[in-house]
Amino acid sequence: MLSLVPIMSIRFATPDQIDRAVQLLSQGTPVVFPTETVYGLGAPVCHAEAVKKIFQIKGRPSDNPLIVHVSSVQEALQLSIEAPPLFFRLAALFWPGPLTMVLLRSEAVPEIVSAGQSSIAIRMPRHPVALQLIEKLGQPLAAPSANLSGRPSPTRASDAWEDLQGKVELILDGGECEIGIESTVISLLHETPVLLRPGSITQEAMEKAIGQKIALPTNQKDTAPLSPGMKYRHYAPNAHIRLVFNENQAFGSFILSPHPKLGERLLSEKTLYAELREADRLGAPEVTIYCNPSIQSNAALMNRLQKAASKE
Ligand code: TXA
Ligand code: MG
């Protein structure tokens, strides 16, 4: 069997490099691109072979569906059978931005994108490079986060390089991600919307904006079939993560490590994954994260911290 090792490069996302990315994508070659949440590894949504490569490159379990990135509401409607009124309201309120909505999948979308599920997860990113890339390609991009499966999501082009060097041909560098954790995922498949993954657009912000309650999956077992990705150990560095809960706001929230070079750091959504990667690069055996009350009330951050600390 012929095996080609692609020559890969990180390129600052100039219009020329975006054109190069479009060329590669059109040929069925996945490309890494920036979004405002984390970097994505994209393939044209209708190119089933290219989408298959994404699963291979990441080592992603084949039952974990991908998010499809659009540059217009019109494109989203072409991917789904029916969009409830709530879809249009949420899109008007939060798109482009870090909100992913799960709808019923149109048969025009290859099954592999949704890992065989009858639903499809869609979001419109707000990073200008992501939007330009999708517009120039002329079709949506199916894209998971651009990390090896199980590693923390990449928030800088160099993080994607760390995981995927030799496996992809082009990384478009759009700078450090503005948000740093993955999008909020909400299912609109039933009358009551269900929050599948907390993110920087909070449950409370959405409920207030739409004047409607959003349900939470009752337990992890329920979440697994709803959002398969949630059952895997995610966002996890090699270091052992120890969470310490404290009630003293003034004490702050720090990442500490026995490694002298890592020292104490302020914990935030934007830098969490980069810090976890740094801990691994320094070979820190353990990272202790102090969670003060404001961290504890941040559902998105606690969700990622608990996954990073989980041994499963
Ligand atoms: O911010 C983000 O969402 C980033 C950037 C690249 O857009 N993407 C991202 O993709 O985090 P990924 O593949 O790492 O996470 C997608 C999550 C998984 O938990 C997956 O199970 C869930 O979305 N998901 C995808 N399609 C779904 C569907 N049809 N029904 C329920 N959950 C779905
Ligand atoms: Mg991911």
Coordinates of C-alpha atoms in Angstrom, one line a residue, residues 43-248:
A43 CA -13.5 18.6 5.7
P44 CA -16.2 19.5 3.2
V45 CA -19.5 18.2 4.7
C46 CA -20.5 16.4 1.5
H47 CA -17.1 14.7 0.9
A48 CA -17.6 11.5 2.9
E49 CA -14.0 10.2 2.1
A50 CA -12.5 13.5 3.5
V51 CA -14.7 13.3 6.6
K52 CA -13.6 9.7 7.1
K53 CA -10.0 10.9 7.1
I54 CA -10.8 13.2 10.1
F55 CA -11.8 10.2 12.2
Q56 CA -8.6 8.4 11.2
I57 CA -6.3 11.4 11.8
K58 CA -7.7 12.1 15.3
G59 CA -8.1 8.5 16.3
R60 CA -11.7 9.5 17.0
P61 CA -14.2 6.7 17.9
S62 CA -16.5 6.2 14.9
D63 CA -19.7 6.6 17.0
N64 CA -18.8 10.3 17.9
P65 CA -20.6 12.7 15.5
L66 CA -19.0 15.9 14.2
I67 CA -20.2 19.5 14.3
V68 CA -20.9 21.1 10.9
H69 CA -19.8 24.7 10.6
V70 CA -21.8 27.0 8.3
S71 CA -21.4 30.6 7.2
S72 CA -25.2 31.4 6.8
V73 CA -28.5 30.3 8.3
Q74 CA -29.5 29.2 4.8
E75 CA -26.7 26.6 4.7
A76 CA -27.8 25.3 8.1
L77 CA -31.4 24.8 6.7
Q78 CA -30.0 22.7 3.8
L79 CA -28.4 20.4 6.3
S80 CA -31.5 19.7 8.3
I81 CA -35.0 18.3 7.6
E82 CA -36.8 20.7 9.8
A83 CA -35.8 23.7 11.9
P84 CA -38.2 24.7 14.8
P85 CA -39.0 28.4 15.5
L86 CA -36.5 28.2 18.4
F87 CA -33.7 27.5 16.0
F88 CA -34.3 30.8 14.2
R89 CA -34.5 32.7 17.5
L90 CA -31.3 31.3 18.9
A91 CA -29.5 31.8 15.6
A92 CA -30.6 35.5 15.5
L93 CA -29.4 35.9 19.1
F94 CA -26.2 33.9 19.2
W95 CA -24.9 33.4 15.6
P96 CA -22.2 33.8 14.5
G97 CA -20.9 32.5 17.8
P98 CA -20.1 29.6 20.1
L99 CA -23.5 27.9 20.0
T100 CA -24.1 24.5 18.4
M101 CA -27.7 23.4 17.7
V102 CA -28.8 19.8 17.1
L103 CA -31.5 19.3 14.5
L104 CA -32.8 16.5 12.4
R105 CA -30.3 15.6 9.7
S106 CA -31.2 15.9 6.0
E107 CA -30.5 12.8 4.0
A108 CA -28.3 14.8 1.7
V109 CA -25.7 14.9 4.5
P110 CA -23.5 11.8 4.5
E111 CA -24.2 9.5 7.5
I112 CA -20.6 9.5 8.6
V113 CA -20.8 13.1 9.6
S114 CA -23.3 12.3 12.3
A115 CA -21.8 8.9 13.0
G116 CA -25.0 7.3 11.8
Q117 CA -27.3 9.4 14.0
S118 CA -30.5 10.9 12.5
S119 CA -29.6 14.3 13.9
I120 CA -27.0 16.9 13.0
A121 CA -25.1 19.4 15.1
I122 CA -24.6 22.8 13.4
R123 CA -22.9 26.0 14.3
M124 CA -21.8 29.3 12.7
P125 CA -18.4 30.3 14.0
R126 CA -17.5 34.0 14.3
H127 CA -13.8 33.8 13.6
P128 CA -13.3 35.7 10.3
V129 CA -10.9 33.1 9.0
A130 CA -13.4 30.3 9.6
L131 CA -16.2 32.2 7.9
Q132 CA -14.1 33.2 4.9
L133 CA -12.9 29.6 4.5
I134 CA -16.5 28.2 4.5
E135 CA -17.7 31.0 2.1
K136 CA -14.8 30.5 -0.3
L137 CA -15.3 26.7 -0.2
G138 CA -19.0 27.1 -1.0
Q139 CA -20.1 24.4 1.4
P140 CA -20.1 23.8 5.2
L141 CA -17.2 22.2 7.0
A142 CA -17.6 19.2 9.2
A143 CA -15.0 19.7 12.0
P144 CA -14.2 18.4 15.4
S145 CA -11.6 20.0 17.6
A146 CA -8.1 19.7 16.0
N147 CA -6.5 17.5 18.7
L148 CA -5.7 13.8 18.9
S149 CA -8.7 12.2 20.5
G150 CA -8.6 12.5 24.3
R151 CA -6.1 15.3 24.4
P152 CA -7.0 18.9 25.4
S153 CA -8.5 20.9 22.5
P154 CA -6.0 23.2 20.7
T155 CA -6.4 27.0 21.3
R156 CA -3.3 28.0 19.3
A157 CA -2.0 26.8 15.9
S158 CA 1.1 25.4 17.7
D159 CA -1.1 23.1 19.9
A160 CA -2.7 21.6 16.7
W161 CA 0.8 21.2 15.3
E162 CA 1.9 19.4 18.6
D163 CA -0.8 16.7 18.1
L164 CA -1.2 16.5 14.3
Q165 CA 2.3 17.1 12.8
G166 CA 2.9 14.7 9.9
K167 CA -0.8 13.9 9.8
V168 CA -2.3 17.0 8.1
E169 CA -1.0 19.2 5.3
L170 CA -2.0 22.7 6.4
I171 CA -2.7 24.5 9.6
L172 CA -4.2 28.0 9.2
D173 CA -2.9 30.2 12.0
G174 CA -5.6 32.6 13.2
G175 CA -4.0 33.5 16.5
E176 CA -5.0 32.5 20.0
C177 CA -8.6 31.5 20.3
E178 CA -10.8 34.3 21.8
I179 CA -12.8 31.9 24.0
G180 CA -10.7 28.8 24.6
I181 CA -13.3 26.2 25.4
E182 CA -15.7 24.4 23.0
S183 CA -19.1 25.7 22.0
T184 CA -22.3 25.2 24.0
V185 CA -24.3 22.3 22.5
I186 CA -28.1 22.4 22.7
S187 CA -30.5 19.8 21.3
L188 CA -33.7 21.1 19.6
L189 CA -35.0 17.7 18.7
H190 CA -37.8 17.7 21.3
E191 CA -40.2 20.4 22.5
T192 CA -38.0 21.2 25.5
P193 CA -34.5 22.1 24.5
V194 CA -31.7 20.1 26.2
L195 CA -28.3 21.4 27.1
L196 CA -25.9 18.7 25.9
R197 CA -22.6 20.5 26.6
P198 CA -22.2 23.7 28.7
G199 CA -20.1 26.4 27.1
S200 CA -19.5 30.2 27.3
I201 CA -23.1 30.9 26.2
T202 CA -24.7 29.8 29.5
Q203 CA -27.9 28.0 30.1
E204 CA -29.1 31.1 32.1
A205 CA -28.3 33.5 29.3
M206 CA -30.2 31.4 26.8
E207 CA -33.2 30.9 29.1
K208 CA -33.4 34.6 29.7
A209 CA -33.1 35.4 26.0
I210 CA -35.8 32.9 24.8
G211 CA -38.1 33.1 27.9
Q212 CA -38.1 29.3 28.1
K213 CA -36.6 26.6 30.3
I214 CA -33.8 24.5 29.0
A215 CA -33.5 20.9 30.4
L216 CA -30.3 19.2 31.6
P217 CA -29.7 15.5 30.7
T218 CA -30.5 13.8 34.0
N219 CA -27.3 11.8 34.2
Q220 CA -24.2 10.8 32.3
K221 CA -25.9 7.7 31.0
D222 CA -28.6 9.8 29.5
T223 CA -26.0 12.1 27.9
A224 CA -24.1 9.3 26.2
P225 CA -26.7 8.4 23.6
L226 CA -27.7 12.1 23.2
S227 CA -24.2 13.5 22.7
P228 CA -21.8 10.6 22.3
G229 CA -18.8 12.7 22.7
M230 CA -19.6 13.4 26.4
K231 CA -19.0 9.8 27.4
Y232 CA -15.4 9.8 26.5
R233 CA -12.6 11.0 28.7
H234 CA -11.9 14.3 27.2
Y235 CA -9.7 17.3 27.6
A236 CA -7.2 15.2 29.5
P237 CA -3.5 15.8 29.9
N238 CA -1.1 13.1 31.0
A239 CA -0.7 14.7 34.4
H240 CA -3.0 13.7 37.2
I241 CA -5.5 16.5 37.8
R242 CA -6.5 17.1 41.4
L243 CA -9.4 19.5 42.0
V244 CA -9.6 21.2 45.3
F245 CA -12.8 23.1 46.2
N246 CA -12.4 26.1 48.5
E247 CA -14.9 28.7 49.6
N248 CA -12.5 31.6 49.9

